[in-house]
Amino acid sequence: MGQLFAVEVIYRGVFQKTLAKNITRGIVLAAHNEGKLGISFGRYSDAPERNGIPAKSFAIVANDEETLEAGMAQYEPKQVDVTVVLDDTLCKGAESWAWSGLQPVHRALKPGHTLIVISLDDAPALLKNIHRRKEPYKLGIVRGVTSFSGMWVYKDDHTDVRILGAIAKALPAVMSLESVEKFINEKLKNSLKVTTARNAFERFTTIGVKAGEGNPEEVVKVGLPRWEDMRCGVSIKGQGQGGPFADPVTGEVGGFRPVRNELFTKYSARTQRPVVNFATCTKCTLCWLNCPDGAFDITTAGTYDTNFEACSGCGICEEICPVKNCITMVNEDEFHDNNSQWAAFEKDKGAYLKWLEATIKKADPIKNRSHGFRYRGQYQEQVPEAMEIANKG
Ligand code: SF4
Ligand code: SF4
């Protein structure tokens, strides 16, 4: 048997599907230039085509046909030589197959191998989210804003070739920089992209992450139902109506909480989350009525408090809210808990409003929207900014 290499690319479903496909396809075609054989393929989690759902693309490469076939016999590689994370909010973990729980992003990475993350953050900031593991590994950051495009448009900001350049450095046994350049010249026919890939190769460095270093939280585990838990026949469980609940601040029972599907958790589906200014909210109900996930709880005070175990971060509430800057979507990276915003506001209004202002300012949500766009053409406008960061390295 020859040598088998596997690279996985973890990305946000729909928003980054084409980008991930381009990267894994590029790996295979660059490796072909060295006489190696390979295949790239994608695998969605349980909710195909849902915006933002963590998903994976793979490239497997081998020196001979027999080895490649052995690798292809697996549904997906159990161990990989390089893991690439295209959206740094995924460092909190990926919900693969959703209801079986959260998986650390380096779960399949071989000990001592390389995790590549696209981010403007530094390693200590990323390691606040990346779970610790028993084995050491290397962390390499490709500096850049998260590249989102969406279903119908593709933001060609050279993220694909930057990642190829970084992989060539991290795993030269799968493909050299020369093979990446040949692939770009022959298939993409873009000499500027060759330069970008070379720059990424030259700048790419890694740091060693020790065993036990990183986010100490236990990953969320959701047990699969056992056979004796299953009901007879084929049936779809209906959901109840919901009802009053205890206000997180006063404990007073009232308001309204919809019933939510306990099997469909959203620990990692979000790239951004709404931050609500309760001081300017007019209680108009529009956010509650339009939220596709029924994520708002109505408090006894008549305000709408986002329940972050239900919110998928779609941004509709921000768009629909008639009060200027009352709801603002902020990058998920800024948050480390799912606590009630209403409770924080009621506890100390001044402190909450200060926090709100600082959080919104820091994340600059209008400039750095993680996905979705307010007007057509916004993605294209973001390309020069992404290129500038890429050129600075
Ligand atoms: S972002 Fe807003 S509309 Fe979308 S799921 Fe979350 S609370 Fe609901
Ligand atoms: S849409 Fe805006 S103003 Fe209306 S209830 Fe929701 S947060 Fe308040």
CSV table of C-alpha atoms and ligand atoms in Angstrom, one decimal:
chain,number,residue,atom,x,y,z
A,1,MET,CA,0.0,0.0,0.0
A,2,GLY,CA,1.2,3.5,-0.8
A,3,GLN,CA,0.7,6.7,1.1
A,4,LEU,CA,-2.7,8.2,1.6
A,5,PHE,CA,-3.3,11.8,2.5
A,6,ALA,CA,-6.6,13.5,3.6
A,7,VAL,CA,-7.5,17.2,3.9
A,8,GLU,CA,-10.8,18.3,5.3
A,9,VAL,CA,-12.2,21.8,4.9
A,10,ILE,CA,-14.9,22.8,7.4
A,11,TYR,CA,-17.1,25.5,6.1
A,12,ARG,CA,-20.5,27.2,6.5
A,13,GLY,CA,-23.2,25.5,4.4
A,14,VAL,CA,-24.4,27.4,1.4
A,15,PHE,CA,-22.3,30.6,2.2
A,16,GLN,CA,-19.0,28.9,1.5
A,17,LYS,CA,-20.0,25.8,-0.5
A,18,THR,CA,-18.3,26.9,-3.7
A,19,LEU,CA,-15.2,28.1,-1.9
A,20,ALA,CA,-14.7,24.8,-0.1
A,21,LYS,CA,-15.3,22.8,-3.3
A,22,ASN,CA,-12.8,25.0,-5.2
A,23,ILE,CA,-10.1,24.3,-2.5
A,24,THR,CA,-10.5,20.6,-2.3
A,25,ARG,CA,-10.7,20.3,-6.1
A,26,GLY,CA,-7.6,22.5,-6.3
A,27,ILE,CA,-5.7,20.1,-4.0
A,28,VAL,CA,-6.6,17.1,-6.2
A,29,LEU,CA,-5.6,18.8,-9.5
A,30,ALA,CA,-2.3,20.2,-8.0
A,31,ALA,CA,-1.5,16.7,-6.7
A,32,HIS,CA,-2.2,15.3,-10.2
A,33,ASN,CA,0.6,17.5,-11.5
A,34,GLU,CA,2.9,15.2,-9.4
A,35,GLY,CA,1.4,12.0,-10.8
A,36,LYS,CA,-0.7,11.4,-7.7
A,37,LEU,CA,-4.3,10.3,-7.8
A,38,GLY,CA,-7.1,11.9,-5.8
A,39,ILE,CA,-10.7,12.7,-5.4
A,40,SER,CA,-12.6,15.6,-3.7
A,41,PHE,CA,-16.1,15.3,-2.3
A,42,GLY,CA,-18.5,17.2,0.0
A,43,ARG,CA,-20.6,16.1,2.9
A,44,TYR,CA,-23.4,18.1,4.4
A,45,SER,CA,-24.6,17.6,7.9
A,46,ASP,CA,-28.3,16.9,8.6
A,47,ALA,CA,-29.8,20.0,7.1
A,48,PRO,CA,-28.7,20.3,3.5
A,49,GLU,CA,-28.8,23.8,2.0
A,50,ARG,CA,-29.5,25.5,5.3
A,51,ASN,CA,-27.6,28.7,5.6
A,52,GLY,CA,-24.6,28.6,7.9
A,53,ILE,CA,-24.8,24.9,8.9
A,54,PRO,CA,-21.3,23.5,9.5
A,55,ALA,CA,-20.4,21.3,6.6
A,56,LYS,CA,-17.2,19.5,5.3
A,57,SER,CA,-15.4,19.0,2.0
A,58,PHE,CA,-12.7,16.5,1.6
A,59,ALA,CA,-9.7,15.9,-0.7
A,60,ILE,CA,-8.0,12.5,-0.5
A,61,VAL,CA,-4.8,11.9,-2.4
A,62,ALA,CA,-2.7,8.8,-2.9
A,63,ASN,CA,0.3,7.6,-4.8
A,64,ASP,CA,-1.5,4.7,-6.4
A,65,GLU,CA,-4.9,3.5,-7.4
A,66,GLU,CA,-5.2,0.7,-4.8
A,67,THR,CA,-4.4,3.1,-1.9
A,68,LEU,CA,-6.9,5.6,-3.2
A,69,GLU,CA,-9.6,3.0,-3.5
A,70,ALA,CA,-9.0,1.9,0.1
A,71,GLY,CA,-9.4,5.5,1.2
A,72,MET,CA,-12.6,6.0,-0.9
A,73,ALA,CA,-14.1,3.0,0.8
A,74,GLN,CA,-14.6,5.1,3.9
A,75,TYR,CA,-17.6,7.4,3.9
A,76,GLU,CA,-15.4,10.1,5.1
A,77,PRO,CA,-11.8,10.1,6.3
A,78,LYS,CA,-11.6,9.2,10.0
A,79,GLN,CA,-8.2,10.9,10.3
A,80,VAL,CA,-6.9,13.8,8.3
A,81,ASP,CA,-3.4,15.3,7.7
A,82,VAL,CA,-4.7,18.9,7.5
A,83,THR,CA,-7.9,20.5,8.8
A,84,VAL,CA,-8.9,23.9,7.3
A,85,VAL,CA,-11.5,26.1,9.0
A,86,LEU,CA,-12.9,28.7,6.6
A,87,ASP,CA,-14.9,30.6,9.2
A,88,ASP,CA,-13.3,31.3,12.6
A,89,THR,CA,-16.7,31.3,14.4
A,90,LEU,CA,-16.6,27.5,13.7
A,91,CYS,CA,-13.7,27.3,16.2
A,92,LYS,CA,-16.4,26.9,18.8
A,93,GLY,CA,-17.1,23.5,17.2
A,94,ALA,CA,-19.0,21.9,14.4
A,95,GLU,CA,-22.3,20.3,14.8
A,96,SER,CA,-21.9,17.4,12.5
A,97,TRP,CA,-25.0,15.4,12.1
A,98,ALA,CA,-26.5,18.0,14.4
A,99,TRP,CA,-28.2,16.1,17.1
A,100,SER,CA,-25.3,13.9,18.1
A,101,GLY,CA,-23.7,17.0,19.6
A,102,LEU,CA,-20.8,19.3,19.1
A,103,GLN,CA,-17.4,18.2,17.7
A,104,PRO,CA,-14.2,20.1,18.2
A,105,VAL,CA,-12.8,21.3,14.9
A,106,HIS,CA,-9.6,19.3,15.2
A,107,ARG,CA,-11.5,16.0,16.1
A,108,ALA,CA,-10.2,14.2,13.0
A,109,LEU,CA,-6.7,15.8,12.9
A,110,LYS,CA,-3.8,13.4,13.3
A,111,PRO,CA,-1.6,14.2,16.4
A,112,GLY,CA,1.1,16.7,15.5
A,113,HIS,CA,-0.6,17.8,12.3
A,114,THR,CA,-1.8,21.2,11.2
A,115,LEU,CA,-5.1,23.1,11.8
A,116,ILE,CA,-5.4,26.1,9.5
A,117,VAL,CA,-7.9,28.9,10.4
A,118,ILE,CA,-8.7,32.0,8.4
A,119,SER,CA,-9.0,34.8,10.9
A,120,LEU,CA,-8.0,38.3,11.9
A,121,ASP,CA,-7.6,37.0,15.4
A,122,ASP,CA,-4.4,35.8,16.9
A,123,ALA,CA,-3.7,32.3,18.4
A,124,PRO,CA,-4.6,33.1,22.0
A,125,ALA,CA,-8.0,34.5,20.9
A,126,LEU,CA,-8.7,31.5,18.7
A,127,LEU,CA,-7.7,29.1,21.5
A,128,LYS,CA,-10.3,30.5,23.7
A,129,ASN,CA,-12.8,28.8,21.5
A,130,ILE,CA,-10.9,25.8,20.1
A,131,HIS,CA,-11.3,23.0,22.5
A,132,ARG,CA,-8.3,21.4,24.2
A,133,ARG,CA,-7.3,17.9,23.2
A,134,LYS,CA,-5.0,15.2,24.5
A,135,GLU,CA,-2.5,15.4,21.7
A,136,PRO,CA,-0.4,18.3,20.5
A,137,TYR,CA,-0.9,19.8,17.1
A,138,LYS,CA,0.1,22.9,15.0
A,139,LEU,CA,-2.0,25.9,14.5
A,140,GLY,CA,-1.5,28.1,11.4
A,141,ILE,CA,-3.5,31.3,10.8
A,142,VAL,CA,-4.1,32.7,7.4
A,143,ARG,CA,-4.9,36.3,8.0
A,144,GLY,CA,-8.1,37.3,6.4
A,145,VAL,CA,-11.8,38.2,6.8
A,146,THR,CA,-14.1,35.3,6.5
A,147,SER,CA,-15.1,34.9,2.9
A,148,PHE,CA,-18.8,34.5,2.5
A,149,SER,CA,-20.6,34.5,-0.8
A,150,GLY,CA,-24.0,32.8,-0.6
A,151,MET,CA,-25.8,30.6,-3.0
A,152,TRP,CA,-26.0,32.7,-6.1
A,153,VAL,CA,-22.8,34.8,-6.1
A,154,TYR,CA,-19.1,34.0,-5.6
A,155,LYS,CA,-16.7,36.4,-3.9
A,156,ASP,CA,-13.4,35.8,-5.7
A,157,ASP,CA,-11.1,37.3,-3.2
A,158,HIS,CA,-8.3,34.8,-3.7
A,159,THR,CA,-9.1,32.9,-0.4
A,160,ASP,CA,-9.1,29.6,-2.4
A,161,VAL,CA,-5.5,30.0,-3.6
A,162,ARG,CA,-4.3,31.4,-0.3
A,163,ILE,CA,-5.4,28.2,1.4
A,164,LEU,CA,-3.8,26.1,-1.3
A,165,GLY,CA,-0.5,28.0,-0.8
A,166,ALA,CA,-0.8,27.4,3.0
A,167,ILE,CA,-1.5,23.7,2.6
A,168,ALA,CA,1.5,23.3,0.2
A,169,LYS,CA,3.6,24.6,3.1
A,170,ALA,CA,1.9,22.6,5.8
A,171,LEU,CA,1.8,19.3,3.9
A,172,PRO,CA,4.4,19.4,1.0
A,173,ALA,CA,4.0,15.6,0.7
A,174,VAL,CA,0.6,16.1,-0.9
A,175,MET,CA,1.6,18.9,-3.3
A,176,SER,CA,4.4,21.4,-3.8
A,177,LEU,CA,4.0,25.1,-4.3
A,178,GLU,CA,5.1,24.5,-8.0
A,179,SER,CA,2.3,22.1,-8.5
A,180,VAL,CA,-0.2,24.6,-7.0
A,181,GLU,CA,1.2,27.3,-9.4
A,182,LYS,CA,0.9,25.0,-12.4
A,183,PHE,CA,-2.7,24.2,-11.5
A,184,ILE,CA,-3.6,27.9,-11.2
A,185,ASN,CA,-1.8,28.8,-14.4
A,186,GLU,CA,-3.3,25.9,-16.4
A,187,LYS,CA,-6.8,25.7,-14.9
A,188,LEU,CA,-7.6,29.0,-13.4
A,189,LYS,CA,-5.5,31.0,-15.9
A,190,ASN,CA,-4.9,33.8,-13.5
A,191,SER,CA,-1.3,35.0,-12.9
A,192,LEU,CA,-2.4,37.3,-10.0
A,193,LYS,CA,-3.7,34.3,-8.2
A,194,VAL,CA,-0.3,32.6,-8.7
A,195,THR,CA,1.3,35.5,-6.9
A,196,THR,CA,-1.3,35.4,-4.1
A,197,ALA,CA,-0.7,31.6,-3.6
A,198,ARG,CA,3.1,32.1,-3.5
A,199,ASN,CA,2.7,35.0,-0.9
A,200,ALA,CA,0.5,32.8,1.2
A,201,PHE,CA,3.0,29.9,1.0
A,202,GLU,CA,5.9,32.2,2.0
A,203,ARG,CA,4.1,33.8,4.9
A,204,PHE,CA,2.5,30.7,6.3
A,205,THR,CA,3.8,29.7,9.7
A,206,THR,CA,2.5,27.6,12.6
A,207,ILE,CA,2.7,27.5,16.3
A,208,GLY,CA,2.7,24.4,18.4
A,209,VAL,CA,-0.4,23.9,20.6
A,210,LYS,CA,0.4,21.7,23.6
A,211,ALA,CA,-1.7,18.9,24.8
A,212,GLY,CA,-4.4,20.3,27.1
A,213,GLU,CA,-4.1,23.8,25.7
A,214,GLY,CA,-7.3,25.6,24.6
A,215,ASN,CA,-10.9,25.9,25.6
A,216,PRO,CA,-11.4,23.8,28.7
A,217,GLU,CA,-15.2,23.5,28.3
A,218,GLU,CA,-16.6,20.0,27.7
A,219,VAL,CA,-18.1,19.8,24.3
A,220,VAL,CA,-21.9,19.5,24.2
A,221,LYS,CA,-22.9,15.8,24.0
A,222,VAL,CA,-26.4,14.9,22.8
A,223,GLY,CA,-27.2,11.2,23.1
A,224,LEU,CA,-28.7,9.4,20.2
A,225,PRO,CA,-32.0,7.7,21.0
A,226,ARG,CA,-31.7,4.0,21.8
A,227,TRP,CA,-34.0,1.5,20.2
A,228,GLU,CA,-36.2,1.2,23.2
A,229,ASP,CA,-36.7,5.0,23.2
A,230,MET,CA,-38.1,4.9,19.7
A,231,ARG,CA,-41.8,4.9,19.1
A,232,CYS,CA,-43.6,2.3,17.0
A,233,GLY,CA,-44.4,2.9,13.4
A,234,VAL,CA,-43.6,6.0,11.4
A,235,SER,CA,-44.7,9.2,12.9
A,236,ILE,CA,-43.6,12.8,13.1
A,237,LYS,CA,-43.8,14.3,16.5
A,238,GLY,CA,-45.9,17.5,16.6
A,239,GLN,CA,-44.8,20.4,18.7
A,240,GLY,CA,-47.0,22.0,21.4
A,241,GLN,CA,-48.0,25.6,21.5
A,242,GLY,CA,-45.7,26.8,24.2
A,243,GLY,CA,-46.8,28.9,27.1
A,244,PRO,CA,-45.9,31.1,30.0
A,245,PHE,CA,-42.4,30.8,31.6
A,246,ALA,CA,-40.5,32.3,34.5
A,247,ASP,CA,-39.0,35.7,33.7
A,248,PRO,CA,-35.2,35.3,33.9
A,249,VAL,CA,-35.0,38.4,36.0
A,250,THR,CA,-37.9,38.5,38.4
A,251,GLY,CA,-38.9,34.9,38.3
A,252,GLU,CA,-42.5,36.1,37.7
A,253,VAL,CA,-44.4,33.6,35.6
A,254,GLY,CA,-46.0,35.1,32.5
A,255,GLY,CA,-44.8,36.1,29.1
A,256,PHE,CA,-44.6,33.4,26.5
A,257,ARG,CA,-42.0,30.8,25.4
A,258,PRO,CA,-42.7,28.8,22.2
A,259,VAL,CA,-42.0,25.0,22.4
A,260,ARG,CA,-38.8,24.1,20.5
A,261,ASN,CA,-37.6,20.9,19.0
A,262,GLU,CA,-35.2,19.5,21.6
A,263,LEU,CA,-33.5,17.4,19.0
A,264,PHE,CA,-32.5,20.4,16.8
A,265,THR,CA,-30.0,22.4,18.7
A,266,LYS,CA,-28.0,25.2,17.2
A,267,TYR,CA,-24.8,25.4,19.1
A,268,SER,CA,-22.7,26.2,16.1
A,269,ALA,CA,-25.1,27.2,13.3
A,270,ARG,CA,-24.5,30.9,13.9
A,271,THR,CA,-21.9,33.2,12.4
A,272,GLN,CA,-23.5,36.2,14.0
A,273,ARG,CA,-26.1,36.9,16.7
A,274,PRO,CA,-28.6,39.7,17.3
A,275,VAL,CA,-27.8,42.2,20.1
A,276,VAL,CA,-31.0,44.0,21.2
A,277,ASN,CA,-31.2,47.5,22.6
A,278,PHE,CA,-34.1,47.1,25.0
A,279,ALA,CA,-34.0,50.8,25.9
A,280,THR,CA,-35.2,51.8,22.4
A,281,CYS,CA,-37.4,48.7,21.7
A,282,THR,CA,-41.0,49.7,21.1
A,283,LYS,CA,-42.4,46.2,21.7
A,284,CYS,CA,-43.8,46.2,18.2
A,285,THR,CA,-43.6,42.4,17.9
A,286,LEU,CA,-42.2,42.3,14.4
A,287,CYS,CA,-39.0,40.5,15.4
A,288,TRP,CA,-41.0,37.8,17.2
A,289,LEU,CA,-43.5,37.4,14.3
A,290,ASN,CA,-40.8,37.1,11.6
A,291,CYS,CA,-38.1,35.0,13.3
A,292,PRO,CA,-38.1,31.7,11.3
A,293,ASP,CA,-36.8,29.8,14.3
A,294,GLY,CA,-39.2,31.1,16.9
A,295,ALA,CA,-36.2,32.1,18.9
A,296,PHE,CA,-37.6,35.0,20.9
A,297,ASP,CA,-39.1,34.5,24.4
A,298,ILE,CA,-41.6,37.1,25.4
A,299,THR,CA,-40.7,38.4,28.9
A,300,THR,CA,-43.3,39.5,31.4
A,301,ALA,CA,-42.3,43.0,30.6
A,302,GLY,CA,-43.4,42.5,27.0
A,303,THR,CA,-39.9,42.6,25.5
A,304,TYR,CA,-38.4,40.1,23.1
A,305,ASP,CA,-35.4,38.2,24.5
A,306,THR,CA,-33.4,36.0,22.0
A,307,ASN,CA,-33.0,32.5,23.2
A,308,PHE,CA,-29.6,31.6,21.9
A,309,GLU,CA,-30.2,27.9,22.0
A,310,ALA,CA,-32.8,28.4,19.3
A,311,CYS,CA,-31.4,31.4,17.2
A,312,SER,CA,-29.7,30.4,14.0
A,313,GLY,CA,-28.3,33.9,13.4
A,314,CYS,CA,-30.1,34.5,10.1
A,315,GLY,CA,-30.3,38.3,10.6
A,316,ILE,CA,-34.0,38.7,9.7
A,317,CYS,CA,-34.8,40.3,13.0
A,318,GLU,CA,-32.2,43.0,12.3
A,319,GLU,CA,-33.7,43.7,8.9
A,320,ILE,CA,-37.3,43.7,10.1
A,321,CYS,CA,-36.9,45.9,13.2
A,322,PRO,CA,-38.3,49.3,12.4
A,323,VAL,CA,-36.3,51.1,15.1
A,324,LYS,CA,-32.9,52.3,13.9
A,325,ASN,CA,-30.0,50.3,15.5
A,326,CYS,CA,-32.3,48.6,17.9
A,327,ILE,CA,-31.2,45.1,16.7
A,328,THR,CA,-27.7,44.7,15.4
A,329,MET,CA,-26.1,41.5,14.2
A,330,VAL,CA,-22.7,41.0,15.7
A,331,ASN,CA,-20.0,38.4,14.9
A,332,GLU,CA,-20.5,35.2,17.0
A,333,ASP,CA,-16.8,35.3,17.8
A,334,GLU,CA,-17.5,38.1,20.3
A,335,PHE,CA,-19.5,35.9,22.6
A,336,HIS,CA,-18.6,33.1,25.0
A,337,ASP,CA,-22.0,32.2,26.5
A,338,ASN,CA,-25.7,31.9,25.6
A,339,ASN,CA,-26.9,34.1,28.5
A,340,SER,CA,-30.1,36.1,28.4
A,341,GLN,CA,-29.5,39.7,27.2
A,342,TRP,CA,-32.8,40.8,28.9
A,343,ALA,CA,-31.5,39.5,32.2
A,344,ALA,CA,-28.3,41.5,31.8
A,345,PHE,CA,-30.2,44.6,30.8
A,346,GLU,CA,-32.6,44.3,33.8
A,347,LYS,CA,-29.7,43.7,36.2
A,348,ASP,CA,-27.8,46.8,35.3
A,349,LYS,CA,-29.2,48.9,32.4
A,350,GLY,CA,-26.2,51.3,32.3
A,351,ALA,CA,-23.7,48.5,32.2
A,352,TYR,CA,-25.7,46.7,29.5
A,353,LEU,CA,-25.9,49.7,27.2
A,354,LYS,CA,-22.2,50.4,27.6
A,355,TRP,CA,-21.4,46.8,26.7
A,356,LEU,CA,-23.9,47.0,23.8
A,357,GLU,CA,-22.2,50.1,22.4
A,358,ALA,CA,-18.6,48.6,22.8
A,359,THR,CA,-19.6,45.2,21.3
A,360,ILE,CA,-21.3,46.8,18.3
A,361,LYS,CA,-18.4,49.2,17.7
A,362,LYS,CA,-15.7,46.5,18.1
A,363,ALA,CA,-17.4,44.1,15.7
A,364,ASP,CA,-18.2,46.8,13.2
A,365,PRO,CA,-21.2,44.7,11.9
A,366,ILE,CA,-22.1,46.9,9.0
A,367,LYS,CA,-18.6,46.8,7.5
A,368,ASN,CA,-17.8,43.2,8.3
A,369,ARG,CA,-21.1,41.4,7.8
A,370,SER,CA,-20.4,37.8,8.1
A,371,HIS,CA,-23.0,36.8,5.6
A,372,GLY,CA,-26.1,38.2,3.9
A,373,PHE,CA,-26.0,41.6,2.4
A,374,ARG,CA,-28.1,44.7,2.6
A,375,TYR,CA,-27.9,45.5,-1.1
A,376,ARG,CA,-26.9,43.8,-4.2
A,377,GLY,CA,-23.2,44.2,-5.1
A,378,GLN,CA,-22.0,44.4,-1.4
A,379,TYR,CA,-19.9,41.2,-1.8
A,380,GLN,CA,-18.0,42.7,-4.7
A,381,GLU,CA,-17.3,45.9,-2.7
A,382,GLN,CA,-15.8,43.7,0.1
A,383,VAL,CA,-13.3,42.1,-2.3
A,384,PRO,CA,-10.8,45.0,-2.3
A,385,GLU,CA,-10.8,45.0,1.5
A,386,ALA,CA,-10.2,41.3,1.6
A,387,MET,CA,-7.4,41.6,-0.9
A,388,GLU,CA,-5.7,44.4,1.0
A,389,ILE,CA,-5.6,42.2,4.1
A,390,ALA,CA,-4.3,39.3,2.0
A,391,ASN,CA,-1.6,41.4,0.5
A,392,LYS,CA,-0.4,42.7,3.9
A,393,GLY,CA,-0.4,39.1,5.2
B,1,SF4,S1,-31.1,36.1,13.9
B,1,SF4,FE1,-33.1,36.9,14.7
B,1,SF4,S2,-34.6,36.2,13.2
B,1,SF4,FE2,-32.8,35.0,12.9
B,1,SF4,S3,-33.1,33.2,14.2
B,1,SF4,FE3,-31.9,34.6,15.4
B,1,SF4,S4,-33.5,35.8,16.5
B,1,SF4,FE4,-34.5,34.7,14.9
B,2,SF4,S1,-38.7,44.5,16.1
B,2,SF4,FE1,-37.4,45.9,17.2
B,2,SF4,S2,-38.7,47.4,18.2
B,2,SF4,FE2,-40.0,45.7,17.5
B,2,SF4,S3,-40.2,44.4,19.3
B,2,SF4,FE3,-38.5,43.6,18.1
B,2,SF4,S4,-36.7,44.7,19.0
B,2,SF4,FE4,-38.5,45.8,19.7
